[in-house]
Short mmCIF file of C-alpha atoms in Angstrom, two decimals:
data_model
loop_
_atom_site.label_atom_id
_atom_site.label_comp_id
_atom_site.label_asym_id
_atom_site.label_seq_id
_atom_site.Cartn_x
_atom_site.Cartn_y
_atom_site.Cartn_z
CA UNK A 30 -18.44 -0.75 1.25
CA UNK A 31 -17.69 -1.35 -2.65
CA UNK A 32 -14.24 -2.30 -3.68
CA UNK A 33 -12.79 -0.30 -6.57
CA UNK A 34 -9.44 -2.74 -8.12
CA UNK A 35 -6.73 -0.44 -8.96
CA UNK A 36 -4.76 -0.94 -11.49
CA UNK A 37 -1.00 -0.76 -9.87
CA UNK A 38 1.11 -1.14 -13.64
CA UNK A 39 -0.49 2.49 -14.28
CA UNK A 40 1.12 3.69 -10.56
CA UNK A 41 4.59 3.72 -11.74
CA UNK A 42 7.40 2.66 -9.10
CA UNK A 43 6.10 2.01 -5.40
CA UNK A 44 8.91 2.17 -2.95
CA UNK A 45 8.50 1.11 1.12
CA UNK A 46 8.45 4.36 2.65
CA UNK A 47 7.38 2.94 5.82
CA UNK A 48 7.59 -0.79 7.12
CA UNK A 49 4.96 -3.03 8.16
CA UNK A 50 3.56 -2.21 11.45
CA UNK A 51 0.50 -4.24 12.86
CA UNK A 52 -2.32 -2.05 12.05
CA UNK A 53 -4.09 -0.87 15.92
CA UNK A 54 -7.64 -1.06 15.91
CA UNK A 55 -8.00 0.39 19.61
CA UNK A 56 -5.19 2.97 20.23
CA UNK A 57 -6.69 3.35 23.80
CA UNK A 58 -6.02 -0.45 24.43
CA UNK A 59 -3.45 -1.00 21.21
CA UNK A 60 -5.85 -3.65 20.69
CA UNK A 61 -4.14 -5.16 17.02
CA UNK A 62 -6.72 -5.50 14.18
CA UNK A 63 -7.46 -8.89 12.82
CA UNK A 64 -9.02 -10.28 9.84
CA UNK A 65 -12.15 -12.36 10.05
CA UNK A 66 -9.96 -15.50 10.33
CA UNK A 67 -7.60 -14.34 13.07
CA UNK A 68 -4.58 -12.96 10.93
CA UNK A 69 -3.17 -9.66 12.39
CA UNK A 70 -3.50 -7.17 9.64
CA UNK A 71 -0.44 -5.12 8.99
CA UNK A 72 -0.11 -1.67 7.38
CA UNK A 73 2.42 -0.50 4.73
CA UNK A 74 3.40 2.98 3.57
CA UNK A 75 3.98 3.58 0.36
CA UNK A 76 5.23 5.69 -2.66
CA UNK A 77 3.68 5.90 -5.86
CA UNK A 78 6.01 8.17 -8.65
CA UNK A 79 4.13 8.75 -12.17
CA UNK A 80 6.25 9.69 -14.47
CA UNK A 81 6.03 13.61 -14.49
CA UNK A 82 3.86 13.95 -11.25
CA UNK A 83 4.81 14.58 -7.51
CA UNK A 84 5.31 11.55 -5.64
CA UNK A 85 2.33 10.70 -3.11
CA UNK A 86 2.67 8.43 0.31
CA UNK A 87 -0.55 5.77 0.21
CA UNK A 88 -1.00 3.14 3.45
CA UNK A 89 -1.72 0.14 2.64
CA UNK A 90 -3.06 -2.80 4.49
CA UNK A 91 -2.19 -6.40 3.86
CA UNK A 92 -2.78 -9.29 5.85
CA UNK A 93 0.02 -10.81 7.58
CA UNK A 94 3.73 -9.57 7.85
CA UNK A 95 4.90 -8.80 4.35
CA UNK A 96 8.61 -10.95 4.75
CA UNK A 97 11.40 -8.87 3.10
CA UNK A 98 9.62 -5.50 2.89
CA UNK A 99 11.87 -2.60 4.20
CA UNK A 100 11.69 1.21 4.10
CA UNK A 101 13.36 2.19 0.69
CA UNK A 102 12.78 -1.20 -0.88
CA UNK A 103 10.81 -1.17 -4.40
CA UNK A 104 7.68 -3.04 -4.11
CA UNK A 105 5.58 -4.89 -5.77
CA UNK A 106 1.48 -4.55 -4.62
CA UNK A 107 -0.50 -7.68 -5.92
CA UNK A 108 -4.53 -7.28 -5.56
CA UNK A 109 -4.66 -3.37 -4.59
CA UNK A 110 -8.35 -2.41 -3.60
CA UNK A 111 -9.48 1.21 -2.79
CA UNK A 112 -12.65 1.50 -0.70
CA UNK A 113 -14.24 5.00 -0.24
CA UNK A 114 -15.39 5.91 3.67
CA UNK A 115 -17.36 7.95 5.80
CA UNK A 116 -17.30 8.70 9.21
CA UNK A 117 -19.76 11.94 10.14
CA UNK A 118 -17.75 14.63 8.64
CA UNK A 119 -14.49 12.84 7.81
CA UNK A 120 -14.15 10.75 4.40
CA UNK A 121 -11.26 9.68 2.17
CA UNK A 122 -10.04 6.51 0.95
CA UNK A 123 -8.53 3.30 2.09
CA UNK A 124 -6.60 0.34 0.42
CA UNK A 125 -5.53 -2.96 0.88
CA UNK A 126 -3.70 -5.68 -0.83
CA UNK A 127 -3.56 -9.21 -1.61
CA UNK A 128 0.10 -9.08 -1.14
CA UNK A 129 2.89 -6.64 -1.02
CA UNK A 130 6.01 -8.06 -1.41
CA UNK A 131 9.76 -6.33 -2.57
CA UNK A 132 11.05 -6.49 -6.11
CA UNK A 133 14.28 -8.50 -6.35
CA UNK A 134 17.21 -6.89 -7.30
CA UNK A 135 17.70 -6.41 -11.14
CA UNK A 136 13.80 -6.32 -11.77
CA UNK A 137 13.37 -3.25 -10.67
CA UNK A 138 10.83 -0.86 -12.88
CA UNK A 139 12.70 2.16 -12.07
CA UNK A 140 15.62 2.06 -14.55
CA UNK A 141 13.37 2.71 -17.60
CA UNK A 142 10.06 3.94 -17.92
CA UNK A 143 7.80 2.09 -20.26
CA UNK A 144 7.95 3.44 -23.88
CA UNK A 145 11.31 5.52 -23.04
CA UNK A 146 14.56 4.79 -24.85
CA UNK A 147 17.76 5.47 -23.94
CA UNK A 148 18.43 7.74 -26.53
CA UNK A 149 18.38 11.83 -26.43
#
């Protein structure tokens, strides 16, 4: 499966719209899915607003608990893949992350968008 890097400064602001859950491999068993090494891998939803556009809900997965991430928390995602898939007659798109970790207070990227002034 090819990796496709996305660019996340062209996303606009990604909020926590769901917290990190261990991602289940087995729902049957609730076996927990693990990277090669042993790390549980976690899953994130999140919101992407563009400036103009309708705001869309992508899951992410990340390896190990993100610390500090909460629902309704702006984010930042660090080393966002997307990875086409097939399965028979289903197909979409998955990603995962390097890292997603929140946006301290007073950095957020939501007061201004880039190239806006203040002005009217």
């Amino acid at each position: 499966m090819q990796s496709i890097p996305v660019d996340t400064s062209r996303l606009g602001v990604l909020r926590c719209a769901v917290g990190p859950e261990p991602k289940i491999s087995d729902f049957e068993t609730k076996e927990v899915k693990k990277d090669r090494d042993g790390n549980t891998i976690y899953s994130v939803a999140v919101t992407v607003r563009q400036e103009g556009r309708r705001v869309s809900v992508i899951e992410i997965a990340v390896t190990g608990e993100p610390k500090g991430v909460v629902e309704g928390a702006e984010v930042r995602v660090t080393g966002l893949d997307a990875f086409a898939w097939a399965m028979g007659d289903r197909h979409g798109i998955s990603f995962r992350a390097a890292a997603i970790t929140p946006v301290p207070p007073g950095n957020t990227t939501a007061t201004t968008p880039a190239g806006k002034t203040g002005a009217a």
